[in-house]
């Protein structure tokens, strides 16, 4: 009965009072701070993703209007032998890069974690490639892998070994690109591991030492379990990065020799900007997005079995 007695003026006044209370609340400032990220996600990521999905349902050739063709591009993918080969190359690149990168980063972090003279210089030297342009980094290594005048083959000649044509040999080209990619980004993972190692309590090492554990057992039973959250983070980032590799492939091999180093992102670029088949390229991009999504969800679910969280 009391609510029915409220006039429109009372309701308007109550609404203003609630709005003023919300503007002064912590929730309002919380929404305010996250709004740039939400807007960025909607404009830069979700919008292009939805538009790309729409384009994958068309036969757009850049010039002219796109025609809706339904799932034809996806049916075309199932019968495309080059797509199968490119997908296989992408998986080979990821399987080769991820363990090499993470193991190298962890070993470097363990080495540089010691407080020895000059360690700051080594940390900086290893991190410099992370800040270097991928194009510059790839051009340098392309000349280092050159067949006749390359630095690596020149070194091999000192030991009377004839160096191979690294980037023109189907058996070596992918391995060369994997090594270059691993060395480019190893510094980033190394910094993450260094931060994690510094958070391991010294008391755990002291207790394990009193129990008779040597350095090897301390690593396997103390260090490694304590840094598993960082291992999980680096694994997620490295897997996603390996699936999106493009720059080093474009500069060093151009997808060759043959198609032995052609990966999914390079195939998307080639289909869109050389063949002007934007609809088909969008379908490949959507498949790549789904592959990354499945890998990420699988790793997130499986993390409960091996990632240690201190209570």
mmCIF file of N, CA and C in Angstrom, residues 74-129:
data_model
loop_
_atom_site.group_PDB
_atom_site.id
_atom_site.type_symbol
_atom_site.label_atom_id
_atom_site.label_comp_id
_atom_site.label_asym_id
_atom_site.label_seq_id
_atom_site.Cartn_x
_atom_site.Cartn_y
_atom_site.Cartn_z
ATOM 1 N N UNK A 74 33.896 -24.619 -46.354
ATOM 2 C CA UNK A 74 34.308 -25.662 -45.411
ATOM 3 C C UNK A 74 34.282 -27.038 -46.084
ATOM 4 N N UNK A 75 33.299 -27.269 -46.987
ATOM 5 C CA UNK A 75 33.299 -28.520 -47.752
ATOM 6 C C UNK A 75 34.527 -28.585 -48.668
ATOM 7 N N UNK A 76 34.908 -27.419 -49.199
ATOM 8 C CA UNK A 76 36.094 -27.352 -50.061
ATOM 9 C C UNK A 76 37.365 -27.685 -49.278
ATOM 10 N N UNK A 77 37.399 -27.270 -48.011
ATOM 11 C CA UNK A 77 38.564 -27.553 -47.167
ATOM 12 C C UNK A 77 38.789 -29.046 -46.987
ATOM 13 N N UNK A 78 37.702 -29.808 -46.846
ATOM 14 C CA UNK A 78 37.840 -31.251 -46.607
ATOM 15 C C UNK A 78 38.431 -31.970 -47.816
ATOM 16 N N UNK A 79 38.312 -31.368 -49.001
ATOM 17 C CA UNK A 79 38.840 -32.003 -50.219
ATOM 18 C C UNK A 79 40.120 -31.328 -50.708
ATOM 19 N N UNK A 80 40.692 -30.421 -49.898
ATOM 20 C CA UNK A 80 41.886 -29.681 -50.302
ATOM 21 C C UNK A 80 43.126 -30.403 -49.774
ATOM 22 N N UNK A 81 43.906 -31.073 -50.643
ATOM 23 C CA UNK A 81 45.095 -31.797 -50.158
ATOM 24 C C UNK A 81 46.163 -30.855 -49.610
ATOM 25 N N UNK A 82 46.241 -29.633 -50.146
ATOM 26 C CA UNK A 82 47.240 -28.681 -49.657
ATOM 27 C C UNK A 82 46.925 -28.258 -48.225
ATOM 28 N N UNK A 83 45.632 -28.146 -47.901
ATOM 29 C CA UNK A 83 45.263 -27.782 -46.531
ATOM 30 C C UNK A 83 45.734 -28.853 -45.546
ATOM 31 N N UNK A 84 45.583 -30.140 -45.928
ATOM 32 C CA UNK A 84 46.049 -31.219 -45.059
ATOM 33 C C UNK A 84 47.555 -31.148 -44.836
ATOM 34 N N UNK A 85 48.302 -30.868 -45.916
ATOM 35 C CA UNK A 85 49.766 -30.775 -45.790
ATOM 36 C C UNK A 85 50.169 -29.576 -44.933
ATOM 37 N N UNK A 86 49.470 -28.472 -45.119
ATOM 38 C CA UNK A 86 49.778 -27.256 -44.345
ATOM 39 C C UNK A 86 49.453 -27.463 -42.865
ATOM 40 N N UNK A 87 48.336 -28.129 -42.601
ATOM 41 C CA UNK A 87 47.973 -28.427 -41.208
ATOM 42 C C UNK A 87 49.022 -29.329 -40.561
ATOM 43 N N UNK A 88 49.505 -30.316 -41.309
ATOM 44 C CA UNK A 88 50.556 -31.212 -40.797
ATOM 45 C C UNK A 88 51.831 -30.423 -40.498
ATOM 46 N N UNK A 89 52.212 -29.507 -41.407
ATOM 47 C CA UNK A 89 53.410 -28.681 -41.170
ATOM 48 C C UNK A 89 53.262 -27.825 -39.917
ATOM 49 N N UNK A 90 52.067 -27.285 -39.703
ATOM 50 C CA UNK A 90 51.826 -26.450 -38.512
ATOM 51 C C UNK A 90 51.981 -27.272 -37.234
ATOM 52 N N UNK A 91 51.446 -28.486 -37.239
ATOM 53 C CA UNK A 91 51.564 -29.350 -36.056
ATOM 54 C C UNK A 91 53.020 -29.760 -35.826
ATOM 55 N N UNK A 92 53.742 -30.053 -36.927
ATOM 56 C CA UNK A 92 55.180 -30.391 -36.790
ATOM 57 C C UNK A 92 55.942 -29.215 -36.191
ATOM 58 N N UNK A 93 55.648 -28.009 -36.674
ATOM 59 C CA UNK A 93 56.320 -26.820 -36.141
ATOM 60 C C UNK A 93 56.031 -26.649 -34.643
ATOM 61 N N UNK A 94 54.773 -26.827 -34.243
ATOM 62 C CA UNK A 94 54.406 -26.657 -32.834
ATOM 63 C C UNK A 94 55.045 -27.730 -31.964
ATOM 64 N N UNK A 95 54.982 -28.981 -32.426
ATOM 65 C CA UNK A 95 55.554 -30.085 -31.644
ATOM 66 C C UNK A 95 57.071 -29.916 -31.504
ATOM 67 N N UNK A 96 57.709 -29.357 -32.541
ATOM 68 C CA UNK A 96 59.148 -29.133 -32.458
ATOM 69 C C UNK A 96 59.507 -27.920 -31.631
ATOM 70 N N UNK A 97 58.737 -26.854 -31.761
ATOM 71 C CA UNK A 97 59.091 -25.593 -31.103
ATOM 72 C C UNK A 97 58.809 -25.598 -29.605
ATOM 73 N N UNK A 98 57.638 -26.061 -29.205
ATOM 74 C CA UNK A 98 57.203 -25.893 -27.810
ATOM 75 C C UNK A 98 58.173 -26.532 -26.817
ATOM 76 N N UNK A 99 58.519 -27.835 -26.946
ATOM 77 C CA UNK A 99 59.450 -28.404 -25.956
ATOM 78 C C UNK A 99 60.831 -27.772 -26.010
ATOM 79 N N UNK A 100 61.325 -27.453 -27.222
ATOM 80 C CA UNK A 100 62.655 -26.840 -27.333
ATOM 81 C C UNK A 100 62.673 -25.491 -26.629
ATOM 82 N N UNK A 101 61.649 -24.679 -26.884
ATOM 83 C CA UNK A 101 61.593 -23.344 -26.295
ATOM 84 C C UNK A 101 61.489 -23.406 -24.774
ATOM 85 N N UNK A 102 60.581 -24.232 -24.268
ATOM 86 C CA UNK A 102 60.352 -24.259 -22.813
ATOM 87 C C UNK A 102 61.538 -24.863 -22.078
ATOM 88 N N UNK A 103 62.117 -25.946 -22.622
ATOM 89 C CA UNK A 103 63.270 -26.568 -21.951
ATOM 90 C C UNK A 103 64.470 -25.610 -21.958
ATOM 91 N N UNK A 104 64.717 -24.952 -23.098
ATOM 92 C CA UNK A 104 65.813 -23.975 -23.157
ATOM 93 C C UNK A 104 65.591 -22.841 -22.163
ATOM 94 N N UNK A 105 64.360 -22.325 -22.115
ATOM 95 C CA UNK A 105 64.061 -21.203 -21.209
ATOM 96 C C UNK A 105 64.256 -21.607 -19.754
ATOM 97 N N UNK A 106 63.808 -22.822 -19.407
ATOM 98 C CA UNK A 106 63.938 -23.286 -18.020
ATOM 99 C C UNK A 106 65.403 -23.498 -17.650
ATOM 100 N N UNK A 107 66.172 -24.087 -18.565
ATOM 101 C CA UNK A 107 67.599 -24.304 -18.278
ATOM 102 C C UNK A 107 68.337 -22.976 -18.127
ATOM 103 N N UNK A 108 68.032 -22.021 -19.003
ATOM 104 C CA UNK A 108 68.675 -20.703 -18.891
ATOM 105 C C UNK A 108 68.280 -20.002 -17.595
ATOM 106 N N UNK A 109 67.008 -20.141 -17.214
ATOM 107 C CA UNK A 109 66.539 -19.505 -15.975
ATOM 108 C C UNK A 109 67.244 -20.105 -14.764
ATOM 109 N N UNK A 110 67.404 -21.444 -14.755
ATOM 110 C CA UNK A 110 68.108 -22.090 -13.644
ATOM 111 C C UNK A 110 69.561 -21.646 -13.585
ATOM 112 N N UNK A 111 70.165 -21.451 -14.768
ATOM 113 C CA UNK A 111 71.566 -21.020 -14.812
ATOM 114 C C UNK A 111 71.714 -19.576 -14.358
ATOM 115 N N UNK A 112 70.824 -18.705 -14.848
ATOM 116 C CA UNK A 112 70.939 -17.280 -14.549
ATOM 117 C C UNK A 112 70.311 -16.900 -13.208
ATOM 118 N N UNK A 113 69.676 -17.873 -12.544
ATOM 119 C CA UNK A 113 69.088 -17.602 -11.226
ATOM 120 C C UNK A 113 70.166 -17.438 -10.153
ATOM 121 N N UNK A 114 71.357 -17.949 -10.462
ATOM 122 C CA UNK A 114 72.446 -17.844 -9.486
ATOM 123 C C UNK A 114 72.992 -16.411 -9.468
ATOM 124 N N UNK A 115 73.348 -15.983 -8.310
ATOM 125 C CA UNK A 115 73.858 -14.611 -8.149
ATOM 126 C C UNK A 115 75.360 -14.575 -8.402
ATOM 127 N N UNK A 116 75.719 -14.800 -9.652
ATOM 128 C CA UNK A 116 77.128 -14.765 -10.035
ATOM 129 C C UNK A 116 77.431 -13.449 -10.739
ATOM 130 N N UNK A 117 78.701 -13.013 -10.746
ATOM 131 C CA UNK A 117 79.046 -11.747 -11.412
ATOM 132 C C UNK A 117 78.732 -11.795 -12.911
ATOM 133 N N UNK A 118 78.149 -10.710 -13.428
ATOM 134 C CA UNK A 118 77.876 -10.602 -14.856
ATOM 135 C C UNK A 118 76.587 -11.229 -15.317
ATOM 136 N N UNK A 119 75.780 -11.786 -14.383
ATOM 137 C CA UNK A 119 74.550 -12.454 -14.788
ATOM 138 C C UNK A 119 73.543 -11.472 -15.400
ATOM 139 N N UNK A 120 73.586 -10.209 -14.962
ATOM 140 C CA UNK A 120 72.676 -9.208 -15.518
ATOM 141 C C UNK A 120 72.923 -8.994 -17.006
ATOM 142 N N UNK A 121 74.206 -9.036 -17.400
ATOM 143 C CA UNK A 121 74.555 -8.865 -18.821
ATOM 144 C C UNK A 121 74.015 -10.041 -19.638
ATOM 145 N N UNK A 122 74.183 -11.270 -19.115
ATOM 146 C CA UNK A 122 73.692 -12.445 -19.833
ATOM 147 C C UNK A 122 72.166 -12.418 -19.958
ATOM 148 N N UNK A 123 71.476 -12.019 -18.886
ATOM 149 C CA UNK A 123 70.009 -11.931 -18.946
ATOM 150 C C UNK A 123 69.584 -10.949 -20.033
ATOM 151 N N UNK A 124 70.261 -9.797 -20.085
ATOM 152 C CA UNK A 124 69.921 -8.794 -21.103
ATOM 153 C C UNK A 124 70.185 -9.327 -22.506
ATOM 154 N N UNK A 125 71.344 -9.991 -22.672
ATOM 155 C CA UNK A 125 71.710 -10.516 -23.992
ATOM 156 C C UNK A 125 70.686 -11.538 -24.487
ATOM 157 N N UNK A 126 70.193 -12.379 -23.585
ATOM 158 C CA UNK A 126 69.226 -13.408 -23.990
ATOM 159 C C UNK A 126 67.863 -12.786 -24.273
ATOM 160 N N UNK A 127 67.548 -11.662 -23.605
ATOM 161 C CA UNK A 127 66.228 -11.048 -23.798
ATOM 162 C C UNK A 127 66.193 -10.130 -25.020
ATOM 163 N N UNK A 128 67.344 -9.678 -25.505
ATOM 164 C CA UNK A 128 67.383 -8.754 -26.655
ATOM 165 C C UNK A 128 66.627 -9.287 -27.873
ATOM 166 N N UNK A 129 66.771 -10.581 -28.257
ATOM 167 C CA UNK A 129 66.013 -11.072 -29.424
ATOM 168 C C UNK A 129 64.510 -10.891 -29.296
#
